[in-house]
Coordinates of C-alpha atoms and ligand atoms in Angstrom, one line a residue:
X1 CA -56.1 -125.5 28.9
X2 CA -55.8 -122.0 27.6
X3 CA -56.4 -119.3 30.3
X4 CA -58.1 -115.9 30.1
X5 CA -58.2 -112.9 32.7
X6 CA -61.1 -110.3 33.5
X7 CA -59.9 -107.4 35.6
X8 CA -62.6 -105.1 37.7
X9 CA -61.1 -101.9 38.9
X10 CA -63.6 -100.8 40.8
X11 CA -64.6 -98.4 43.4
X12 CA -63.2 -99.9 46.4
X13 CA -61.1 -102.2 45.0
X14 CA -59.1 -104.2 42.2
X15 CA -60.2 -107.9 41.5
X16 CA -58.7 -110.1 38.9
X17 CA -60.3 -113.5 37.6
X18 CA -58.2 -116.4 35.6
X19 CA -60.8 -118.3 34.1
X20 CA -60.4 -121.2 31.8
X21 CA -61.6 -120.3 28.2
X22 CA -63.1 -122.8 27.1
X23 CA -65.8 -123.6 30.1
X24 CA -65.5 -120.0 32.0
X25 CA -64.4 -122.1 35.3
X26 CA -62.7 -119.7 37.5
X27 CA -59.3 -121.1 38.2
X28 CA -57.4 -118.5 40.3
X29 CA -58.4 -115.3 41.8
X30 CA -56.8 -112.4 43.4
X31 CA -57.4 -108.6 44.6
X32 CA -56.0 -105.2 46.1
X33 CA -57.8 -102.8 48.0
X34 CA -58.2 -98.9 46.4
X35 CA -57.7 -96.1 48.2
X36 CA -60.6 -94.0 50.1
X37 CA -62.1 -91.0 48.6
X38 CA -63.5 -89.5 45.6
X39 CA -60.6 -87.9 44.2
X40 CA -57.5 -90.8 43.7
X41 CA -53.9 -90.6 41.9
X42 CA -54.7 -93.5 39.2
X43 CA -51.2 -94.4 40.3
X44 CA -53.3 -96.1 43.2
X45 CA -55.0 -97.8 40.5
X46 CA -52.1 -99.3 38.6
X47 CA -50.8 -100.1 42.2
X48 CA -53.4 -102.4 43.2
X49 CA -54.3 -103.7 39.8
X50 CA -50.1 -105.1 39.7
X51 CA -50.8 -106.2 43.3
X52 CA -54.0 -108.0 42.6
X53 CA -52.1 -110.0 39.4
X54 CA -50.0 -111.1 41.7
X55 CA -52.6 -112.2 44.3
X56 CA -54.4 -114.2 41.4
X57 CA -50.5 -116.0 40.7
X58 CA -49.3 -113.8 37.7
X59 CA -50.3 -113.9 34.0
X60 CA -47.6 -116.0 33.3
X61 CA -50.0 -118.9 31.9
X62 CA -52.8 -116.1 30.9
X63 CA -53.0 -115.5 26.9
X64 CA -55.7 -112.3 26.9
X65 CA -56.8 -110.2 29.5
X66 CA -59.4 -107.3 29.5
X67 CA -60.3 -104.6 32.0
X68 CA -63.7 -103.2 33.6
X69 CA -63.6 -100.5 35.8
X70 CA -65.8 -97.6 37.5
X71 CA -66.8 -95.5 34.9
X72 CA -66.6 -91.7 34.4
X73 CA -63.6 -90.8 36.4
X74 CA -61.9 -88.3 34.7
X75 CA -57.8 -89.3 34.1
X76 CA -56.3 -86.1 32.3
X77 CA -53.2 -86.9 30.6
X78 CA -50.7 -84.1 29.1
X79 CA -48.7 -84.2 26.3
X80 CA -46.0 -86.4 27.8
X81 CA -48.6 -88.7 29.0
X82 CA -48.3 -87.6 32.8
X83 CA -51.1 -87.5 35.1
X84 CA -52.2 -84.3 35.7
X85 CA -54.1 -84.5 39.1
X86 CA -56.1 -86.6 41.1
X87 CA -58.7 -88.3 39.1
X88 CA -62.3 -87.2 39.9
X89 CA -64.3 -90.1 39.7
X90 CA -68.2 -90.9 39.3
X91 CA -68.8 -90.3 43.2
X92 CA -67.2 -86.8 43.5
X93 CA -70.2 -83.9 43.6
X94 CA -68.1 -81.0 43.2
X95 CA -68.6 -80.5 39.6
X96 CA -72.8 -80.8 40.1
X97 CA -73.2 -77.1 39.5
X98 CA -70.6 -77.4 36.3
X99 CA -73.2 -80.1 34.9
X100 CA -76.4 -77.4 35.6
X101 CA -73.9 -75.0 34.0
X102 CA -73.8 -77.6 30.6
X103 CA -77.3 -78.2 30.9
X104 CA -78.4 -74.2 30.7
X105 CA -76.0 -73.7 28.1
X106 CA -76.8 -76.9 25.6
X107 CA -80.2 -77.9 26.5
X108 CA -81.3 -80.9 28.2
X109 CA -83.2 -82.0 25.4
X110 CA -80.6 -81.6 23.3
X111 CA -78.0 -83.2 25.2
X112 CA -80.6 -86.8 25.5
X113 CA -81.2 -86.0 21.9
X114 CA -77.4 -85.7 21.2
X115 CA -75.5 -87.9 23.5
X116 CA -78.4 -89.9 24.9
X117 CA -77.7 -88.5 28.3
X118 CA -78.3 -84.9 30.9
X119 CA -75.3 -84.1 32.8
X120 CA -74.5 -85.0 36.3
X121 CA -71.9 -84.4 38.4
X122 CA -70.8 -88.1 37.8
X123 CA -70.7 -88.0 34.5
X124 CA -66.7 -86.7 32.7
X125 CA -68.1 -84.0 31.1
X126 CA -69.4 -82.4 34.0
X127 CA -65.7 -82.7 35.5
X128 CA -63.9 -81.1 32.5
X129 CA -66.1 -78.4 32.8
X130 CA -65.1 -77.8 36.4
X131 CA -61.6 -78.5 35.8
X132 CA -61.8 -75.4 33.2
X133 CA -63.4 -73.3 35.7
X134 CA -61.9 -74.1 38.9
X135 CA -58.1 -74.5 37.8
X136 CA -57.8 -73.1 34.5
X137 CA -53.8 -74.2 34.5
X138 CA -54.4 -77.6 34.8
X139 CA -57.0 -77.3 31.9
X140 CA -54.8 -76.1 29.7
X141 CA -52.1 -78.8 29.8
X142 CA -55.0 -81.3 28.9
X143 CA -53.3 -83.0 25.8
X144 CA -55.9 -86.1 26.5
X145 CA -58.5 -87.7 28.2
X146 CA -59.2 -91.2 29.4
X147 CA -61.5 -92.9 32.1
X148 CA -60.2 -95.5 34.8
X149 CA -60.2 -98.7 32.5
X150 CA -58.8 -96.6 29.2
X151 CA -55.9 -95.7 31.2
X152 CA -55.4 -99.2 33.0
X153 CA -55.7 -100.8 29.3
X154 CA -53.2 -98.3 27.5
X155 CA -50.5 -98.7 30.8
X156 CA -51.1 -102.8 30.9
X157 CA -50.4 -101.8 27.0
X158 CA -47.0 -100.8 28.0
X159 CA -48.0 -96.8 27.2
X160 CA -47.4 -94.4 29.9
X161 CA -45.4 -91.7 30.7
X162 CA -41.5 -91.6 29.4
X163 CA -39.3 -93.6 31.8
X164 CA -41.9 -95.1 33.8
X165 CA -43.3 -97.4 30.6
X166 CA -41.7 -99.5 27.8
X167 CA -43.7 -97.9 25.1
X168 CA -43.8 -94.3 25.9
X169 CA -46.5 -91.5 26.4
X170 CA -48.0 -93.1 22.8
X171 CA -51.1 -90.6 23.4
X172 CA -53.2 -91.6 20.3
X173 CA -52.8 -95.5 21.4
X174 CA -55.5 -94.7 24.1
X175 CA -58.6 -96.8 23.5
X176 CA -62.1 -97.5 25.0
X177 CA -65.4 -99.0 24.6
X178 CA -69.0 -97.9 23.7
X179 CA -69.8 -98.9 27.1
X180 CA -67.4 -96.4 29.0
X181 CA -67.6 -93.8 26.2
X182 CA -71.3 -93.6 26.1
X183 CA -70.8 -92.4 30.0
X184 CA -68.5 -88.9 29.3
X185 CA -71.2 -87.1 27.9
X186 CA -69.7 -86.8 24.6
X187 CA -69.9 -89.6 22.6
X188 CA -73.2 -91.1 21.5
X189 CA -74.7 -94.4 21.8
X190 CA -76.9 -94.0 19.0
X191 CA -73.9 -92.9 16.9
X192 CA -71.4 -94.5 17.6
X193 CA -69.1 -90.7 17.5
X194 CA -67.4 -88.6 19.7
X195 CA -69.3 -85.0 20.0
X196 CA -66.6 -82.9 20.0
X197 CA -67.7 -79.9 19.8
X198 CA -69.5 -80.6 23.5
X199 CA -66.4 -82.3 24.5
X200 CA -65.0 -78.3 23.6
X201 CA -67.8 -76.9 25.5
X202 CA -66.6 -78.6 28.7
X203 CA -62.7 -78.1 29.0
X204 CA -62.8 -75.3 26.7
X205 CA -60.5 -76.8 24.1
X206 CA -60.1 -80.3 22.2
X207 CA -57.8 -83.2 23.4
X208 CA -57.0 -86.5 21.7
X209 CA -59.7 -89.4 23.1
X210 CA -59.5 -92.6 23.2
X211 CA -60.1 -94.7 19.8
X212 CA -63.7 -96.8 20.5
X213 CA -63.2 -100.0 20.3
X214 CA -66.2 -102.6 18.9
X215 CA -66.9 -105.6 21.4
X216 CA -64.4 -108.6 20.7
X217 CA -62.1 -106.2 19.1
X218 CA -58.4 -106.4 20.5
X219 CA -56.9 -103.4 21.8
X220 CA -53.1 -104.8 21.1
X221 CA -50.6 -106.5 23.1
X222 CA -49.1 -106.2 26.5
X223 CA -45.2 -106.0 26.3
X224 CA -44.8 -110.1 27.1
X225 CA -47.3 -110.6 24.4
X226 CA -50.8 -111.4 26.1
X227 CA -53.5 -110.3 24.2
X228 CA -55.9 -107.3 25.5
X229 CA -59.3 -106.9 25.1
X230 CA -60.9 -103.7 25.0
X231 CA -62.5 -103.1 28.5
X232 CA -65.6 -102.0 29.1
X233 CA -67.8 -99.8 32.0
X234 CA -68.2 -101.5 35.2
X235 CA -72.3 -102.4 35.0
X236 CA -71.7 -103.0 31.2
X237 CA -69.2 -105.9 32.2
X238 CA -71.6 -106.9 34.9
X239 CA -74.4 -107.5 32.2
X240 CA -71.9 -109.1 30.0
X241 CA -70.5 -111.6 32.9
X242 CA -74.3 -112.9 33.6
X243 CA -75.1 -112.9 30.3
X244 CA -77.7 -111.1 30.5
X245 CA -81.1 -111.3 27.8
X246 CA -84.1 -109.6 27.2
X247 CA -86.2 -109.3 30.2
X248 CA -83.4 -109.8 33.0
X249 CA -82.9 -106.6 34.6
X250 CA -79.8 -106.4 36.9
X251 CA -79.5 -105.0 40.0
X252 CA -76.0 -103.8 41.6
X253 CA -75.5 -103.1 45.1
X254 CA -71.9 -101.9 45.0
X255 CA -70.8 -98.5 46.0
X256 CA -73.0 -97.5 43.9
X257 CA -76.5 -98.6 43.2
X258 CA -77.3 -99.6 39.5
X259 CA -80.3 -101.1 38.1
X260 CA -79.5 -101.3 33.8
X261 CA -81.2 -104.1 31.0
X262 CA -79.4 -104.5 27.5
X263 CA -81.6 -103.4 25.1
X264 CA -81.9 -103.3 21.1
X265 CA -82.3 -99.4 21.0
X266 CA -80.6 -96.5 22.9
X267 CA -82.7 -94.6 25.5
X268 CA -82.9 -91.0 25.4
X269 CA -84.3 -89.8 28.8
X270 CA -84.7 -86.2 28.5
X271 CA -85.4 -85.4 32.5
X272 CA -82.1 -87.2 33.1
X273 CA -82.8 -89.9 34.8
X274 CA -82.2 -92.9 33.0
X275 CA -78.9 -92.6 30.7
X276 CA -79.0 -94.0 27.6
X277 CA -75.4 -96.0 27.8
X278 CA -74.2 -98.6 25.5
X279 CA -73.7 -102.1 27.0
X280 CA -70.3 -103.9 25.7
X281 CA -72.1 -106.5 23.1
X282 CA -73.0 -103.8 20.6
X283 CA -76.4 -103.2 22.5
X284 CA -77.4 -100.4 24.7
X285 CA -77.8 -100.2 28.5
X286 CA -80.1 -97.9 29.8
X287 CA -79.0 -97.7 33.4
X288 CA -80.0 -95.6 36.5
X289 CA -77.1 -95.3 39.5
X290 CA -77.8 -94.0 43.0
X291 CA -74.9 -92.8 45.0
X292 CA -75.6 -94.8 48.4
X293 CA -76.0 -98.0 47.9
X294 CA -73.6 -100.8 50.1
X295 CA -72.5 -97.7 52.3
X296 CA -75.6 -97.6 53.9
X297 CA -75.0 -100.9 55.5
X298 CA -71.9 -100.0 56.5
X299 CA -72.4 -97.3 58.1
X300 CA -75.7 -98.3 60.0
X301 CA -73.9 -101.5 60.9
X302 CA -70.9 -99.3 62.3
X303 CA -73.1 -97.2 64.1
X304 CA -74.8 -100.6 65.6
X305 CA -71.8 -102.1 66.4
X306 CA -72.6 -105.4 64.6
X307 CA -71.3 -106.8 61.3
X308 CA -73.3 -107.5 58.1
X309 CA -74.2 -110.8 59.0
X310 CA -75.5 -109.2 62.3
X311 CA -77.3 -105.9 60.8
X312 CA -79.5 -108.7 58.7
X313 CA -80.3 -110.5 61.1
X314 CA -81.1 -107.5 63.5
X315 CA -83.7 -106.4 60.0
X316 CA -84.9 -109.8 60.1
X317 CA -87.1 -110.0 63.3
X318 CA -88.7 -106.9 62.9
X319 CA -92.1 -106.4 60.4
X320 CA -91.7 -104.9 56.6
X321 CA -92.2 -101.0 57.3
X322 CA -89.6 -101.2 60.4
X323 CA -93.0 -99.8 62.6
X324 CA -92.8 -96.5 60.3
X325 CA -88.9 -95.7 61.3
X326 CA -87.8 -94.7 57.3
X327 CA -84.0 -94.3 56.2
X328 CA -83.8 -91.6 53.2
X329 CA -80.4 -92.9 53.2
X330 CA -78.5 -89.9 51.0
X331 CA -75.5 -90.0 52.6
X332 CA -73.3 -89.0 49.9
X333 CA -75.5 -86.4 48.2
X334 CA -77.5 -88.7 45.5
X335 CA -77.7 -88.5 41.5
X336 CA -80.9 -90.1 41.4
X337 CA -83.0 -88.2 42.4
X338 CA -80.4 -85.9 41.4
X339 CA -80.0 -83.9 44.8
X340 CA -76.2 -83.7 45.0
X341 CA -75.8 -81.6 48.3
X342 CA -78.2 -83.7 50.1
X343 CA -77.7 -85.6 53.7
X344 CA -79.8 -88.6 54.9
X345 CA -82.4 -88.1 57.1
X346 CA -84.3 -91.1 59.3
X347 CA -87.9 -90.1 59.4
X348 CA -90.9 -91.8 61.8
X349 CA -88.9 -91.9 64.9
X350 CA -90.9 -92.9 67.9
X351 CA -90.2 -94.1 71.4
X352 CA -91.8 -97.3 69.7
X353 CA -89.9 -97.1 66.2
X354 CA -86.8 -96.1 67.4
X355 CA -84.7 -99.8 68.1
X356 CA -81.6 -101.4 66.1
X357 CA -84.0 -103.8 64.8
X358 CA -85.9 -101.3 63.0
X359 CA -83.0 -99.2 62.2
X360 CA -81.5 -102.0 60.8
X361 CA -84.2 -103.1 58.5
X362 CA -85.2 -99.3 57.5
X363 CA -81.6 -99.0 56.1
X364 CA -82.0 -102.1 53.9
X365 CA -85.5 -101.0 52.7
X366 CA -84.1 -97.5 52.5
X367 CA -81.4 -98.7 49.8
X368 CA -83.6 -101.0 48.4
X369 CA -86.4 -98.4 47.7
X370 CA -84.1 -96.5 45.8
X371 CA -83.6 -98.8 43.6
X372 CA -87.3 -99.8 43.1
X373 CA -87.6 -96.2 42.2
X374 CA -84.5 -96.4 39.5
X375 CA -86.3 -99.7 38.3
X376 CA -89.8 -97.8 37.8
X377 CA -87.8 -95.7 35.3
X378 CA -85.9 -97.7 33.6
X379 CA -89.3 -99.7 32.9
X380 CA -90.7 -96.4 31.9
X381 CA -87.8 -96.2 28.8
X382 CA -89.6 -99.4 27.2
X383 CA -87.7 -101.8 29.5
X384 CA -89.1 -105.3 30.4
X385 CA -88.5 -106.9 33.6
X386 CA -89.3 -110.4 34.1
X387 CA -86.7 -110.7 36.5
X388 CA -83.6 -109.1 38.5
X389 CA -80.8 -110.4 38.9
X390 CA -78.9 -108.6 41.8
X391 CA -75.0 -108.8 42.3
X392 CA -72.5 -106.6 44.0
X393 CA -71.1 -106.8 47.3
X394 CA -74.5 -106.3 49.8
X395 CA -76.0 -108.7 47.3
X396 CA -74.7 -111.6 49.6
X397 CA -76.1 -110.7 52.4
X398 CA -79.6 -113.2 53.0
X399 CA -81.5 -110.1 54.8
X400 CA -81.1 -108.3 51.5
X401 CA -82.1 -110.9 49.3
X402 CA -85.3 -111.4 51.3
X403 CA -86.2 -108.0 51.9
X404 CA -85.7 -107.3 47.9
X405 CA -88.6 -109.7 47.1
X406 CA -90.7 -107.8 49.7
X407 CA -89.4 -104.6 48.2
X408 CA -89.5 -105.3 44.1
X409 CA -92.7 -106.8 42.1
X410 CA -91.2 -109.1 40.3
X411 CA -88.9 -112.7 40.6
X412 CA -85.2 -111.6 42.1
X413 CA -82.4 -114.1 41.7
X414 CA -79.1 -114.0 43.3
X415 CA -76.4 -115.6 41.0
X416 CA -73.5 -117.9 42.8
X417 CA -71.1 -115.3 44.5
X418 CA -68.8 -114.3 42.0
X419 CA -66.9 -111.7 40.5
X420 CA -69.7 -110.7 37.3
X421 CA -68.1 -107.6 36.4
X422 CA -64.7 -109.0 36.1
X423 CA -66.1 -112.2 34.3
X424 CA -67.6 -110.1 32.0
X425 CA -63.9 -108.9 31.2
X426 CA -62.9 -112.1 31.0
X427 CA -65.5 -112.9 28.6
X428 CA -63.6 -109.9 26.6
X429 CA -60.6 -111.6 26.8
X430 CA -61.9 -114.8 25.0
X431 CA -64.1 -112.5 22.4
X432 CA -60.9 -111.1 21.5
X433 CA -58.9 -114.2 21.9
X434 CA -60.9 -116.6 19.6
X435 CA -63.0 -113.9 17.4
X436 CA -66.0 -115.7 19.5
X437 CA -68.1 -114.6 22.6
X438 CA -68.1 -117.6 24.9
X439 CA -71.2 -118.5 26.3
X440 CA -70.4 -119.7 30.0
X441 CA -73.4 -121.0 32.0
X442 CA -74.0 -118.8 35.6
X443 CA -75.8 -120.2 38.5
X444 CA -77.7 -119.4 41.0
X445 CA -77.9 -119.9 44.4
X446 CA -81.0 -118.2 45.8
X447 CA -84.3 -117.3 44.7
X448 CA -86.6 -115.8 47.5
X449 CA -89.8 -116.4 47.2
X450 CA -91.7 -112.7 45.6
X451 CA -93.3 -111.3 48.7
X452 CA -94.4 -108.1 47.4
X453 CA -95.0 -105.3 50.4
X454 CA -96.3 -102.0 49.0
X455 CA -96.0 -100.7 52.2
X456 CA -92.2 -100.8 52.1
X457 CA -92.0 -98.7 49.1
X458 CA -95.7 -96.4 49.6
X459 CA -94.6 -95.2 53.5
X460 CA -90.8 -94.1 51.7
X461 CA -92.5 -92.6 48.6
X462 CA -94.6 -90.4 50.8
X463 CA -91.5 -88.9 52.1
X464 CA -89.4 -87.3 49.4
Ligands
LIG1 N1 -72.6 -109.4 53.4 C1 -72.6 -108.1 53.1 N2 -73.6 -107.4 53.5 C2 -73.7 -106.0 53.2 N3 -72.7 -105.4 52.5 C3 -71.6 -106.1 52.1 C4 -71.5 -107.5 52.4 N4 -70.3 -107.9 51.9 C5 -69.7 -106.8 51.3 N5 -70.5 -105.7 51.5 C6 -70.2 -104.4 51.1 O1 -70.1 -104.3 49.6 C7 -69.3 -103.3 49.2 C8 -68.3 -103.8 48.2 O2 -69.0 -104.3 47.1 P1 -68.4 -104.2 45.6 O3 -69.5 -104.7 44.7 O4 -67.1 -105.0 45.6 O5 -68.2 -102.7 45.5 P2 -67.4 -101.8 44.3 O6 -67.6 -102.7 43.1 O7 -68.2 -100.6 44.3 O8 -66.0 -101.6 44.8 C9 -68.5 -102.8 50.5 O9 -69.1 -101.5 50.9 C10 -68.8 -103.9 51.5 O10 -68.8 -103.4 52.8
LIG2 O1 -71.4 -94.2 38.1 C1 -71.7 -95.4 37.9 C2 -72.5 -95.8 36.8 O2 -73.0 -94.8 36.0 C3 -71.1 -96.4 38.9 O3 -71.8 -97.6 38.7 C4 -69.7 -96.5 38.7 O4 -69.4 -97.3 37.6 C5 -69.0 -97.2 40.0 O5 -69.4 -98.5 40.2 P1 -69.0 -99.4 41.4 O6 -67.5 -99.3 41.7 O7 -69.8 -99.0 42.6 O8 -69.4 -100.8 41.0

């Protein structure tokens, strides 16, 4: 049997998959927890992702491995391949004025028309920009920049900085793929180039970036000889791992929210709101992402005292509507709506409205109905849905799944638990193995019945 791994560094933590090749059965598994926060040393990164190998039994057996990660975080290397601070990743606001700052000088027509996407904070543009304005030093010893699974891929490579890898600070080794590229701001989707000269805009000079790698291409060798795949974005190894087709929209409930469809053509959204990414099959993936997504839950339930299980079932015995009590749940600032400073507010409270039941239930339609709202825009870029297929962490949770069909118009399906993002990886790892993309079969274990509420989504609508 001839194994392959799939790696997922994501937000809140690393998870490896051994899978066998040649049916996609998972056959080992392990993970590491990431730090908190929105600004991490990617140290923490290589840390957990060693640690999680380890969980999963080693990659003694393994003979190609690829990595998916959160995308956008900006890793800026210098010329001896040393970090040179915290990376900022895709969660961090502090560069939101930065991206306005991009968007008044370049035109937000012109950067859909250009790079197929408007600056946000998330975005690693935006980030460069802020490093050049708020520590100019740091700037200026920029010799490169990767995102999260570049620089997992180049150090699993053996590249890193002198005395801490076997192959060196090997700068122009660093490689990507179209899906994480298409989500700096500077390379297009449509292209298939780096713009440089906007990549200059933001950090104010150029830097070596990563090579971009076509899907099933190898990115080299580890040092004991395993092949590596070339990565991808997180959502882009989602779609990949359910093998997703036309029609099938996806639906992440993660730290962040996504809701993304591979598509034949690139999007080009010039309000912003959709981004017009590349998926890691050669396609595109237009893609909304909210900033609050599983959080929400986790914070209501902390404030409840319950656990997930609990917080469902507390939503459950209450009416869709939660009696008028709504959860504008932005937390964390949001990105779509792009309102980066703002907080959450609960609206409708009542002596009657105002129970755990109905707080419960308002922060699951409050998440959900920001999704619904990313989903009527993607739709609006030329997007069928015939279905959705949602996966991330909250996705498990049965109060979610049910209150989805009451929330979207359209069929939801909940794939088997699994790891999609870092199966998508996996199915990297085979691509560039055999020269093949393997088609393994997903399953699924529920399919609520559609029980469409428009009062869910019309009572939140007439808040914003
Ligand atoms: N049954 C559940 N109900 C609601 N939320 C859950 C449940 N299980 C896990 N989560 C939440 O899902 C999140 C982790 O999901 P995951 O997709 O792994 O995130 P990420 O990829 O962003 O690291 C955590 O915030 C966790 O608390
Ligand atoms: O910013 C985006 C997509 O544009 C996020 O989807 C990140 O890629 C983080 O993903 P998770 O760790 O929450 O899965």
């Amino acid at each position: 049997m001839s194994l392959v791994a799939g790696i997922d560094s994501s937000t809140q933590s690393c998870k490896v998959v051994i899978v066998d090749q040649a049916t996609g059965n998972v056959i080992r598994t392990g993970r590491a927890s990431h730090p908190a926060g929105t600004e991490v040393a990617p140290s923490a990164w290589w840390d957990a992702l060693t640690t999680a190998i380890a969980d999963a039994g080693g990659f003694d057996d393994v003979a190609a491995v690829s990595v998916a990660g959160q995308q956008h975080g900006m890793v800026a290397l210098d010329s001896d391949g040393n970090v040179i601070r915290d990376a900022l990743l895709w969660n961090d606001t502090r560069s939101a004025q930065s991206a306005l700052d991009l968007i008044a000088e370049v035109g937000a027509d012109e950067y859909a028309r250009r790079v197929g996407v408007v600056p946000v904070a998330s975005f690693t543009a935006t980030k460069l920009r802020w490093l050049r304005d708020a520590e100019p030093e740091n700037a200026a010893r920029v010799a490169a920049v990767a995102l999260p699974h570049d620089w997992l891929t180049w150090r699993l490579r053996g590249f890193g900085p002198a005395g801490e890898s076997e192959r060196g600070p090997v700068l122009k080794e660093l490689t990507t793929d179209r899906s994480d590229a298409s989500g700096t701001a500077y390379w297009s989707a449509a292209t298939n180039e780096y713009d440089r000269e906007l990549l200059v805009l933001a950090l104010g000079h150029d830097a070596v970036l990563p090579r971009v790698l076509g899907p099933g291409e190898s990115a080299g060798e580890t040092p004991a000889g395993i092949i590596v795949g070339p990565g991808a974005g997180d959502n882009a190894g989602a779609a990949l791992g359910l093998g997703a087709a036309s029609g099938d929209v996806i639906v992440s409930i993660g730290t962040s929210g996504t809701v993304f469809a591979v598509t034949e053509s690139p999007a080009h959204d010039p309000s912003g709101t959709v981004a017009g990414f590349a998926d890691a099959s050669g396609l595109f993936l237009p893609l909304i992402a909210t900033l609050n997504a599983a959080r929400i839950l986790d914070s209501i339930s902390a404030l409840l005292g319950v656990n997930h299980n609990e917080l469902g079932e507390l939503a459950l015995t209450t009416e869709p509507g939660s009696d008028g009590l709504v959860l504008q749940p932005y937390f964390e600032g949001e990105r779509t709506p792009n309102l980066p400073d703002a907080t959450a507010t609960l609206f409708g409270m009542t002596l009657g409205s105002t129970t755990r039941n109905n707080l419960a239930r308002a922060a699951i339609e409050g998440l959900l109905c920001g999704l619904a709202e990313g989903l009527d825009a993607v739709r609006a870029q030329n997007v069928d849905a015939h279905r959705i297929m949602i996966v991330g962490g909250a996705a498990q949770n049965p109060a979610v799944q049910q209150i989805a069909a009451q929330v979207f118009d359209v069929p939801v399906i909940i794939p088997t638990p699994g790891e999609y993002v870092a199966a998508g990886a996996a199915v990297q790892a085979a691509w560039a193995l055999t020269g093949t993309r393997p088609s393994w079969p997903v399953s699924i274990s529920a399919e609520p019945a559609v029980d469409f509420r428009p009062v869910i989504r019309e009572q939140y609508a007439a808040k914003r």
